[in-house]
Every structure is written in C-alpha cells, then in structure tokens.
Tab-separated table of C-alpha atoms in Angstrom:
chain	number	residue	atom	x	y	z
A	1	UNK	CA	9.670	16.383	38.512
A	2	UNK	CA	7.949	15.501	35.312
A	3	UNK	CA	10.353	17.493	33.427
A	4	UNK	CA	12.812	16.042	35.106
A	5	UNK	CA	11.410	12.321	34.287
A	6	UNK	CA	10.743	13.765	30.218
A	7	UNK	CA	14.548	14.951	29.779
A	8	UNK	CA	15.673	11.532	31.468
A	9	UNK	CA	13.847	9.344	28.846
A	10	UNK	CA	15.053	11.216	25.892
A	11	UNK	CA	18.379	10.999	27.069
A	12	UNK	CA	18.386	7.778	27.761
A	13	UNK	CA	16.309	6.688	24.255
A	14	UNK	CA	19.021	4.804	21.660
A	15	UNK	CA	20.156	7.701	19.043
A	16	UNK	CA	18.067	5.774	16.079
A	17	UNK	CA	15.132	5.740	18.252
A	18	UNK	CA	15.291	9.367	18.877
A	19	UNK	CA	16.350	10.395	14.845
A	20	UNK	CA	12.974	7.897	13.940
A	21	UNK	CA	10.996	9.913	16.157
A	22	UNK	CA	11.571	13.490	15.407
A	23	UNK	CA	11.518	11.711	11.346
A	24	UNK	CA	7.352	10.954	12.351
A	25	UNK	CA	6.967	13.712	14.046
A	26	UNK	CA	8.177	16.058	11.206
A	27	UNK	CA	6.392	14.243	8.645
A	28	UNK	CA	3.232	13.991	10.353
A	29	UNK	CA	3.867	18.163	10.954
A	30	UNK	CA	3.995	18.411	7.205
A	31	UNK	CA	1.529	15.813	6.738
A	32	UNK	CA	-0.912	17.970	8.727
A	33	UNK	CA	0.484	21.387	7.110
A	34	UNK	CA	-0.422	20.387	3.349
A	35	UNK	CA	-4.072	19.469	4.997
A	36	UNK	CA	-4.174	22.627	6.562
A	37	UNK	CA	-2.866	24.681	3.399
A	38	UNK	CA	-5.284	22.863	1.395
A	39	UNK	CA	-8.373	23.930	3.382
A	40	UNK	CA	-7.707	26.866	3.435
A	41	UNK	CA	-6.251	27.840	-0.164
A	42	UNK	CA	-9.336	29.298	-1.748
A	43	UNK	CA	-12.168	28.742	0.786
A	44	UNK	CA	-11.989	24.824	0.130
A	45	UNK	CA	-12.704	24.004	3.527
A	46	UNK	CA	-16.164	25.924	3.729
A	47	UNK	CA	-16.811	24.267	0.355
A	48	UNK	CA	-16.092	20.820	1.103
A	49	UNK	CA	-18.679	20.939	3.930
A	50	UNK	CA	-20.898	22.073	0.760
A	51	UNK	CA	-19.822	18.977	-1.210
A	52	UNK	CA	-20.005	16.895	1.784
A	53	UNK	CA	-23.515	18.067	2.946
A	54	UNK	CA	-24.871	16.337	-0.539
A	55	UNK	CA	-24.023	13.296	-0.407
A	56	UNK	CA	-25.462	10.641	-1.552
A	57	UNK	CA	-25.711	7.823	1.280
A	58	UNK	CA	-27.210	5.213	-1.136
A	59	UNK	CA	-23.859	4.520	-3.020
A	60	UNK	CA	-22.527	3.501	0.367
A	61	UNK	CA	-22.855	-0.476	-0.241
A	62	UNK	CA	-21.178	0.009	-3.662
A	63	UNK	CA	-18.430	1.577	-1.983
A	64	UNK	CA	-18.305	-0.396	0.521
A	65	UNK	CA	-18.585	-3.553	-2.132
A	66	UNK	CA	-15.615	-1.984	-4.411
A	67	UNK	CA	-12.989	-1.486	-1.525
A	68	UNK	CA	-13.796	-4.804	-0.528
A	69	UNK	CA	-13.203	-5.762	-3.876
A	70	UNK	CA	-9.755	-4.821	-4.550
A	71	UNK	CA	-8.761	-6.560	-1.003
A	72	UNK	CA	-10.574	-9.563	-2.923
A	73	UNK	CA	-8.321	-9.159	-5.798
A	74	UNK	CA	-4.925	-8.797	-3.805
A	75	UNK	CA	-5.891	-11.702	-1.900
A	76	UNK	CA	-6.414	-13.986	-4.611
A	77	UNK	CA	-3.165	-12.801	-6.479
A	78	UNK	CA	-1.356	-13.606	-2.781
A	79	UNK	CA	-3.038	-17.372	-2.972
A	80	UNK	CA	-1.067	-18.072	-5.999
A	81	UNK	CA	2.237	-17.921	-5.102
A	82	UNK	CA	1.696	-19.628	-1.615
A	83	UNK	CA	0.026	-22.167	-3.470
A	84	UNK	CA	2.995	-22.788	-6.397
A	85	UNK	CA	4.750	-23.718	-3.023
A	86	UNK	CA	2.246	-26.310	-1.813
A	87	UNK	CA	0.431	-24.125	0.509
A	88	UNK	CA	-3.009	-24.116	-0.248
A	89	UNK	CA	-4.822	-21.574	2.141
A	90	UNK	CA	-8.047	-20.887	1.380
A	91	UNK	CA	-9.299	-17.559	-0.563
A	92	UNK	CA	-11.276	-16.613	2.871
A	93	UNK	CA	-8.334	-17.208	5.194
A	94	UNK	CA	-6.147	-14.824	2.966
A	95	UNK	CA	-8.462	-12.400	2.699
A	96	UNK	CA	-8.867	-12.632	6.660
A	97	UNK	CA	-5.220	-11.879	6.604
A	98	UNK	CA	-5.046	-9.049	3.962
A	99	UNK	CA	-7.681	-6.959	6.137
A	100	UNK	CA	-6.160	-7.906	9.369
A	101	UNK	CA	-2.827	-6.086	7.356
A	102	UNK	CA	-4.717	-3.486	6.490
A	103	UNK	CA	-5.513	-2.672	10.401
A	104	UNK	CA	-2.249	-2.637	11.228
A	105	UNK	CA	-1.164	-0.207	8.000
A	106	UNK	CA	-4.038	2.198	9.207
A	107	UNK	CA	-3.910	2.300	12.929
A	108	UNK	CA	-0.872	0.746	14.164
A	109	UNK	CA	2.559	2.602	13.864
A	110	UNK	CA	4.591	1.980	10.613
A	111	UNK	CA	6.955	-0.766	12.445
A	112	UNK	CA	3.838	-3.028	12.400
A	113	UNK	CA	3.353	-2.446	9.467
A	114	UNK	CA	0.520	-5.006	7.433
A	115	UNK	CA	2.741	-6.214	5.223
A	116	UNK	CA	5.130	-7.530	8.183
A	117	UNK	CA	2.211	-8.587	9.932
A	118	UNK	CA	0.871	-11.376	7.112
A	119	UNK	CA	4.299	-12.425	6.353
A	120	UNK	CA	4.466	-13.484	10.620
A	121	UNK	CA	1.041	-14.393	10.780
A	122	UNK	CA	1.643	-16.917	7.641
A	123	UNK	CA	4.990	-17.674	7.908
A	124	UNK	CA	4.398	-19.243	11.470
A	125	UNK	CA	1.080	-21.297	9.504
A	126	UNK	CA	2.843	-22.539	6.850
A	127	UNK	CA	6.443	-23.015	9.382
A	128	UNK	CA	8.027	-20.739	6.833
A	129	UNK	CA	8.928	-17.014	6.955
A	130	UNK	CA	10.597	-16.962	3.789
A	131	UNK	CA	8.540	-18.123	1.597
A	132	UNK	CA	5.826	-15.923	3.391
A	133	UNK	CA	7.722	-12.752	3.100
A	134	UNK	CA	8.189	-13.875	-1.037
A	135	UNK	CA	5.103	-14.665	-1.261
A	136	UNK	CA	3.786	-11.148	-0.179
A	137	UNK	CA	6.818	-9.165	-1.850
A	138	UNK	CA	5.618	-10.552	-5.185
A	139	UNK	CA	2.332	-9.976	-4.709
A	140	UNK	CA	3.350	-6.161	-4.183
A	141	UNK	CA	5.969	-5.953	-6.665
A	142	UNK	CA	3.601	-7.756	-9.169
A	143	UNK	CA	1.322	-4.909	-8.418
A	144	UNK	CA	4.142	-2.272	-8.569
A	145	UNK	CA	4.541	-3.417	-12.379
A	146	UNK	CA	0.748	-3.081	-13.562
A	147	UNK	CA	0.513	0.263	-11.840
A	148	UNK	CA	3.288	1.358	-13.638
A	149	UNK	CA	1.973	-0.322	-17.268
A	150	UNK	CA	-1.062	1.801	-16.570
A	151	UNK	CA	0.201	5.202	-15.229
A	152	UNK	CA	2.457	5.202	-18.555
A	153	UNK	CA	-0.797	4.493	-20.431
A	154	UNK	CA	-2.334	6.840	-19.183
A	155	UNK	CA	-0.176	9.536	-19.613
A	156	UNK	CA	0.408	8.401	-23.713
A	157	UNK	CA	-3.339	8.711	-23.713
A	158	UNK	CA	-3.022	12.115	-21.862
A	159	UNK	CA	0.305	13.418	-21.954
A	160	UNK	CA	-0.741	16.924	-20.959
A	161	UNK	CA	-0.514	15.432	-17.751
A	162	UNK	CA	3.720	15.040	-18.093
A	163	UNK	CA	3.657	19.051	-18.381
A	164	UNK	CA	2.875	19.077	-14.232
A	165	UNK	CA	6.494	18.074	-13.434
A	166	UNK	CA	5.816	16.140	-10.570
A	167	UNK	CA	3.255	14.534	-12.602
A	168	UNK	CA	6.415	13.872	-14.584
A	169	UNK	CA	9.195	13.027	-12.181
A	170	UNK	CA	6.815	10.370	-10.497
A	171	UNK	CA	5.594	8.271	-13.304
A	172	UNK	CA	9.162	8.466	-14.858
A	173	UNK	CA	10.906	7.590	-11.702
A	174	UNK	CA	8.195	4.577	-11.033
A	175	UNK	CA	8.516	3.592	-14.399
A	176	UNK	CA	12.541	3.406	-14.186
A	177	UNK	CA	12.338	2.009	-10.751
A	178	UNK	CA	10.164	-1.153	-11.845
A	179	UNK	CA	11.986	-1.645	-15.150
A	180	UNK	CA	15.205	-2.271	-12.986
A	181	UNK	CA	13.565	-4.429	-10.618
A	182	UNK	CA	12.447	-6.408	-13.536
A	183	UNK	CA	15.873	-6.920	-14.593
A	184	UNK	CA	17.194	-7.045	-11.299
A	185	UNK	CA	14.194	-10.263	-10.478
A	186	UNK	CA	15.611	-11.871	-13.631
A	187	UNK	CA	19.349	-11.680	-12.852
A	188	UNK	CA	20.199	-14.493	-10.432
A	189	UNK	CA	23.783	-12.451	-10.304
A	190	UNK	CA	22.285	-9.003	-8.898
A	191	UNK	CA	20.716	-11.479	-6.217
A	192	UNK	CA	23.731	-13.390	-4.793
A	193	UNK	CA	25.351	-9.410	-4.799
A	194	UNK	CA	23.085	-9.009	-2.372
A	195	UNK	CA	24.310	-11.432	-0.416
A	196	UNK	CA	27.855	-10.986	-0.465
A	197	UNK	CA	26.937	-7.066	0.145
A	198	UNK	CA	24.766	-7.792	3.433
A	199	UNK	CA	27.334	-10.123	4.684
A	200	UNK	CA	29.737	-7.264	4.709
A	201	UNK	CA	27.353	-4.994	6.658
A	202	UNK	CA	27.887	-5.797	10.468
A	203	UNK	CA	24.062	-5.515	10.990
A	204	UNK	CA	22.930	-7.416	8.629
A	205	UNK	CA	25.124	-9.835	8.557
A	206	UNK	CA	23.921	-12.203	11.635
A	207	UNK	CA	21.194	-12.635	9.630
A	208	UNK	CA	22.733	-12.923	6.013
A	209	UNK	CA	21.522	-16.830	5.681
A	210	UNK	CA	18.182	-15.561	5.773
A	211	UNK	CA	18.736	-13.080	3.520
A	212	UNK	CA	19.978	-15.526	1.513
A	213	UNK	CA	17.332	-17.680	1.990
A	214	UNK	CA	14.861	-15.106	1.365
A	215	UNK	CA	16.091	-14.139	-1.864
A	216	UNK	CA	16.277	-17.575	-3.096
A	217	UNK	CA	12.578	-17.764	-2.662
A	218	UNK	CA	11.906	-14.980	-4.309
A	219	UNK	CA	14.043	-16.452	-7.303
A	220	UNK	CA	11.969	-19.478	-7.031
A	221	UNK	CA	9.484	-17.818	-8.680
A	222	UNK	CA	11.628	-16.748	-11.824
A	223	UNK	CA	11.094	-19.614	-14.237
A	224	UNK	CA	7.499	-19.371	-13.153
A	225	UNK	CA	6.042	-17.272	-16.554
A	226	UNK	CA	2.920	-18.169	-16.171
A	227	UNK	CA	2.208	-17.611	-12.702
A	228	UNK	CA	3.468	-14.239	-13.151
A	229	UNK	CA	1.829	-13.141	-16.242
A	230	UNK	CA	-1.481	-14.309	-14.157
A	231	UNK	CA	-0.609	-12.298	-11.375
A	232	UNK	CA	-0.217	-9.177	-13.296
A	233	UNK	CA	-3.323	-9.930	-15.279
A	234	UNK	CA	-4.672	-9.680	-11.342
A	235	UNK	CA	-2.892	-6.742	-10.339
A	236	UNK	CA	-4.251	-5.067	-13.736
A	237	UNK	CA	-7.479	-6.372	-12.511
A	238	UNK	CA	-6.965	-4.689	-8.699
A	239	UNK	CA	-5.865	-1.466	-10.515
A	240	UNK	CA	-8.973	-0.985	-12.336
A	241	UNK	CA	-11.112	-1.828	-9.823
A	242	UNK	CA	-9.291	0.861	-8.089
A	243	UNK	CA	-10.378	3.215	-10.564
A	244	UNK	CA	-13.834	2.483	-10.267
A	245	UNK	CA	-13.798	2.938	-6.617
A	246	UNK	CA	-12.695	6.607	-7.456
A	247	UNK	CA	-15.575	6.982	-9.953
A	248	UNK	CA	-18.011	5.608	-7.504
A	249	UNK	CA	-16.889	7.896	-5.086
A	250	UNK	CA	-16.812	10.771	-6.991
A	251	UNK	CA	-20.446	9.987	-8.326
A	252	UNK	CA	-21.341	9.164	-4.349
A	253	UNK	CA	-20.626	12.755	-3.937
A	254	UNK	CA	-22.094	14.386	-6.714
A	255	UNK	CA	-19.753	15.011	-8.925
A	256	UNK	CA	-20.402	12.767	-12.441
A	257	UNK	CA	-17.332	12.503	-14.401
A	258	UNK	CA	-16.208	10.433	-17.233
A	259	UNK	CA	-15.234	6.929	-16.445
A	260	UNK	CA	-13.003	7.277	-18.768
A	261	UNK	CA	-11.328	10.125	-17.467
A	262	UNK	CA	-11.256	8.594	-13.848
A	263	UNK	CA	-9.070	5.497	-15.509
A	264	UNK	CA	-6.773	7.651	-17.054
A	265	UNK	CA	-5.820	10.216	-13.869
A	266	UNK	CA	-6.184	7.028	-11.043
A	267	UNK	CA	-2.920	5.426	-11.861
A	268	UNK	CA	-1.163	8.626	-11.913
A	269	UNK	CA	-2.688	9.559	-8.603
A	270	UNK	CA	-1.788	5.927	-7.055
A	271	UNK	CA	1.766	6.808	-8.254
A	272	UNK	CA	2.310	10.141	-6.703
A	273	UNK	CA	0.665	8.207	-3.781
A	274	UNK	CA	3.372	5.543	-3.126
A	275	UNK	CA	5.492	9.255	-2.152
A	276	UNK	CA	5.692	8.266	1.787
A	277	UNK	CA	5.524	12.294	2.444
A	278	UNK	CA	4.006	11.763	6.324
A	279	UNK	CA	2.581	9.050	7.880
A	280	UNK	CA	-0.309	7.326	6.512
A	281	UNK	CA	0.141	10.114	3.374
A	282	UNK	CA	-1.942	12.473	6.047
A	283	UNK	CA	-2.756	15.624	3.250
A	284	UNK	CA	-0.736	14.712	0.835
A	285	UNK	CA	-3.354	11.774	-0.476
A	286	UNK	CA	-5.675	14.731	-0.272
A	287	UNK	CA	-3.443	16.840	-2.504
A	288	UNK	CA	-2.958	14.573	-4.904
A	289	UNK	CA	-6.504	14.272	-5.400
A	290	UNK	CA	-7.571	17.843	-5.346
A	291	UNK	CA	-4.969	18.565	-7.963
A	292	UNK	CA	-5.471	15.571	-10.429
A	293	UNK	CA	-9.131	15.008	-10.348
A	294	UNK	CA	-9.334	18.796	-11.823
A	295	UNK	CA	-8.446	16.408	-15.351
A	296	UNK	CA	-11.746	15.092	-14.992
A	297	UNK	CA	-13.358	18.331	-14.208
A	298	UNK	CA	-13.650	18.176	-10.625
A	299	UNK	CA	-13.122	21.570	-8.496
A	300	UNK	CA	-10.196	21.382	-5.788
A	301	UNK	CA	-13.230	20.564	-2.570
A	302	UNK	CA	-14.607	17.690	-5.015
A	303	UNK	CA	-11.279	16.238	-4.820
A	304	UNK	CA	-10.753	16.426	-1.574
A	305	UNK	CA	-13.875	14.923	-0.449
A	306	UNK	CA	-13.779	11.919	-2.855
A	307	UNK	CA	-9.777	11.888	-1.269
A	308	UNK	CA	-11.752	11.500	2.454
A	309	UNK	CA	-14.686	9.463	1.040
A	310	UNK	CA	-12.251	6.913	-0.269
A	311	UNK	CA	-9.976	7.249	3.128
A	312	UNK	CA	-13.204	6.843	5.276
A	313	UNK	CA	-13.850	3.162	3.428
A	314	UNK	CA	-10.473	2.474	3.611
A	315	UNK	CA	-10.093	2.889	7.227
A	316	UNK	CA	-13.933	0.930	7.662
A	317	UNK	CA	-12.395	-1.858	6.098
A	318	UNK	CA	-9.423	-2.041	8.284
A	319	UNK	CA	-11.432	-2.171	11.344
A	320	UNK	CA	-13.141	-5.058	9.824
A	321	UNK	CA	-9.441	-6.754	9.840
A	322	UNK	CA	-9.186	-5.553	13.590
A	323	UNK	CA	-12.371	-7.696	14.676
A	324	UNK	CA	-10.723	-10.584	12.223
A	325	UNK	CA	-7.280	-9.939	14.815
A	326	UNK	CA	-9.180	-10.617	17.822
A	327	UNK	CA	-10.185	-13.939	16.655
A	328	UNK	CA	-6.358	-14.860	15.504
A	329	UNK	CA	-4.617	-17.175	18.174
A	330	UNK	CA	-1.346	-16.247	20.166
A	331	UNK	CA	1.729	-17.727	19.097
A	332	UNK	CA	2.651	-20.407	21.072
A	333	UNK	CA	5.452	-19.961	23.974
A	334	UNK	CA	8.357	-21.817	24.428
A	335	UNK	CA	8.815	-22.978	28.359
C-alpha cells in the first residue's frame, strides 16, 4: 500500500517539480561525497578530531563578535539604498531582517531563500516590492564587485595561486562576470532588452510590468556615484572583516598564521565559494578550505576545522534570526 501511495505521488508531481528534486538530491549526494572523500583522504578525519580536541573556547565571543560583524556591515550597506528612496528603517530593524535571511538561507529549503525573504518582509513595510528586491540586489551585487577587486588583488599579490586552475577559472570567470554586469548596470539599453526579451517568454511575460518595474529601480540607482562608491567602500569593509573571521578562527583552533596570508587566500576562497556545487555548499566549503588555507601553512584537517568552526557560527547566528522570525507579524489577510 505504501508503495503503492509513493509511486502515485511521483507520478502525479509536475515534471519541474520532479527534475528540481532529483537536481537536490544529486547535489546534496555529491555534496556529502566530497565530505566523505575529504575525511577520509589521508586520515583527515582522525586528525580533525585532533585539531578539534584543542580548541581554544575563549576566542568564542570574538567569533561570535566578528560573524556578527559582517551581518552589521551588510546591513548598514542595505540601509543606504532603502534610504536614497525615502525609507529610513532603522540600522537594528535591518539587521533584524538580515539574520532572519540568514535562517531561512541555512535551514529552510533554497525556494525560501533569505534573500527572497527580506525583499517580502520589506517590500510589504515599505508597500513596495520593487524597490525592496533593488534594494537587496545592489546590496549583493555591490558586494559581488569588492569581492572580485580583492580576489584579483590577491592573486597579483600571489599569483602562484592562478597555477591551481580552478583557482584560475573562478577568479577569471568572477572577474569577467562582474565587469559585464558593470556595463550591463550602466547601459539603460541592455535593461529595456530585458524587457522586450521577458515579454516574449510566455512565463514571464504575465509579469513583464514588474519586471519592468523592477529594473527601473535598479536603474534608479545609476546616476547615484556616490552612494555606490560608499557601498563598495562597505562591501570592501564586509570582505575584510570576513578575512579576519578566518584568522580568528584559524587562531581559535590553534593554528597561527599570517594575517596577511589569511587576506590574501579569503577572497579567493569566497570566490570558489559562490560555486552552488550542493546545497548549502555541504563539503565543498570544506574543500575549498582544506585546499587553500595550505597557502598559509595550514595542513588539510586545519582547514577543515576552521571550514566547520566558521559554519558552526554561521549557522548560531541564523538561529538568532529564527527567534527574531517568531517575533515578525503575519501578513495581513484579505476577507
């Protein structure tokens, strides 16, 4: 009977539906394969509970303190295009929002995911969804840019790291990526092709006004130099906070690198990051780690445990934004 009940629902589940599942599922499968792999290859499993069993609890606030930080940071950056449209929410109201986001990155499937969730949770403050939505696209794209300015610094400071080719093919393709995006933002032309191209596309086109809409205020912000320069000043800002969140994690677990070293390989890791291998980057945030913290002399179980030190924080603050939900209000309903 239950089989019976199992084959029913697949066959009955809409064709995307069904292609978006097995998608998860096989990129959670790799997702936990590279983890696997990675404990594993050369005993680093036994010798991350090694690492692990030293460390050091009393760098706990300043981790704590520094992943806080860069959700600080972000939040700030977010105020300032909401308020170049007249929508002055305060710092701690956005910064409510950017944790509650984070929750929903971190334990609620992708569809919900955090960025979604501030632009509805904002858009229905301010009685705007648009400008929401820009509002948080620029805020990410702003950050796309000074993660890029850095990675490239970082590798013209070190550019023995371009000879690990997917060192290479990331920061490259980031780098290309955000350049055309740049040019793209500043082309008011590339913007109404996108309209004319989504009205052609039967599913987006019931909703091609707001498209339209949407993309007009993101041009809004276009003419707005210095708002931008100050935002990437900011996202520079989040970035190398970021960095020191690695080097407080690596010292947390008793591994003492070079600062300098740790600003040099973060971006790069950050980059390969942004790869959306499985969900939630399950192992492959881990790899990435394990692989490019050896630049600052750390052994393949160092990297991985600063990897889960720095996921463990991460996922602490987002239940912080999941006590912050509870206290949100329902939307209203319409009778």
């Amino acid at each position: 009977m239950a089989t019976s009940l199992d084959n029913t629902d697949q066959s009955t589940m809409p064709p995307t539906k069904r292609r978006s599942l097995w998608k998860t599922l096989l990129k959670t499968a790799i997702g936990i394969g590279l983890l696997a792999a990675l404990l594993i290859w050369n005993d680093n499993g036994k010798k991350l509970l090694g690492v692990l069993a030293g460390f050091r609890f009393e760098y706990l606030l300043a981790l704590l303190l520094v992943a806080i930080g860069t959700n600080g940071i972000s939040s700030t950056k977010w105020g300032l295009f909401l308020k170049d449209r007249g929508h002055r929410l305060s710092w701690w109201r956005l910064f409510e929002l950017y944790l509650i986001g984070k929750f929903f990155s971190n334990f609620l499937p992708s569809m919900f995911g955090g960025d979604l969730a501030r632009v509805y949770i904002v858009g229905r403050q301010i009685s705007s969804y648009s400008v929401s939505a820009a509002s948080v696209f620029l805020e990410r794209a702003t950050g796309l840019v000074g993660l890029a300015i850095l990675a490239l610094t970082a590798t013209l400071i070190n550019p023995g790291m371009l000879e690990n080719p997917i060192i290479a093919v990331s920061v490259v393709g980031v780098s290309i990526a955000t350049a055309l995006g740049v040019v793209a933002f500043y082309q008011p032309a590339v913007f109404a092709l996108g309209v004319r191209i989504a009205d052609h596309i039967p599913v987006i086109r019931k909703v091609a006004h707001k498209v339209e809409r949407l993309l007009n205020d993101i041009g809004h912000y276009r003419s707005r130099h210095r708002l931008l320069l100050l935002s990437l000043i900011y996202s520079l800002g989040f970035h190398i906070v970021a960095a020191l969140n690695v080097y407080v994690s690596c010292l947390a677990i008793g591994f003492e690198p070079q600062l300098l070293d740790i600003l040099v390989v973060t971006p790069v890791i950050l980059v390969l990051a942004m790869i959306p291998v499985s969900p939630n980057n399950i192992g492959w945030w881990e790899w990435c780690f394990s692989v490019l913290l050896a630049g600052a002399g750390a052994t393949a179980a160092e990297g991985l445990a600063v990897a889960l030190v720095i996921r463990a924080m991460t996922l602490l603050v987002s239940l912080l934004g999941g006590l912050l939900l509870l206290r949100e209000q329902p939307a209203p309903t319409n009778h």
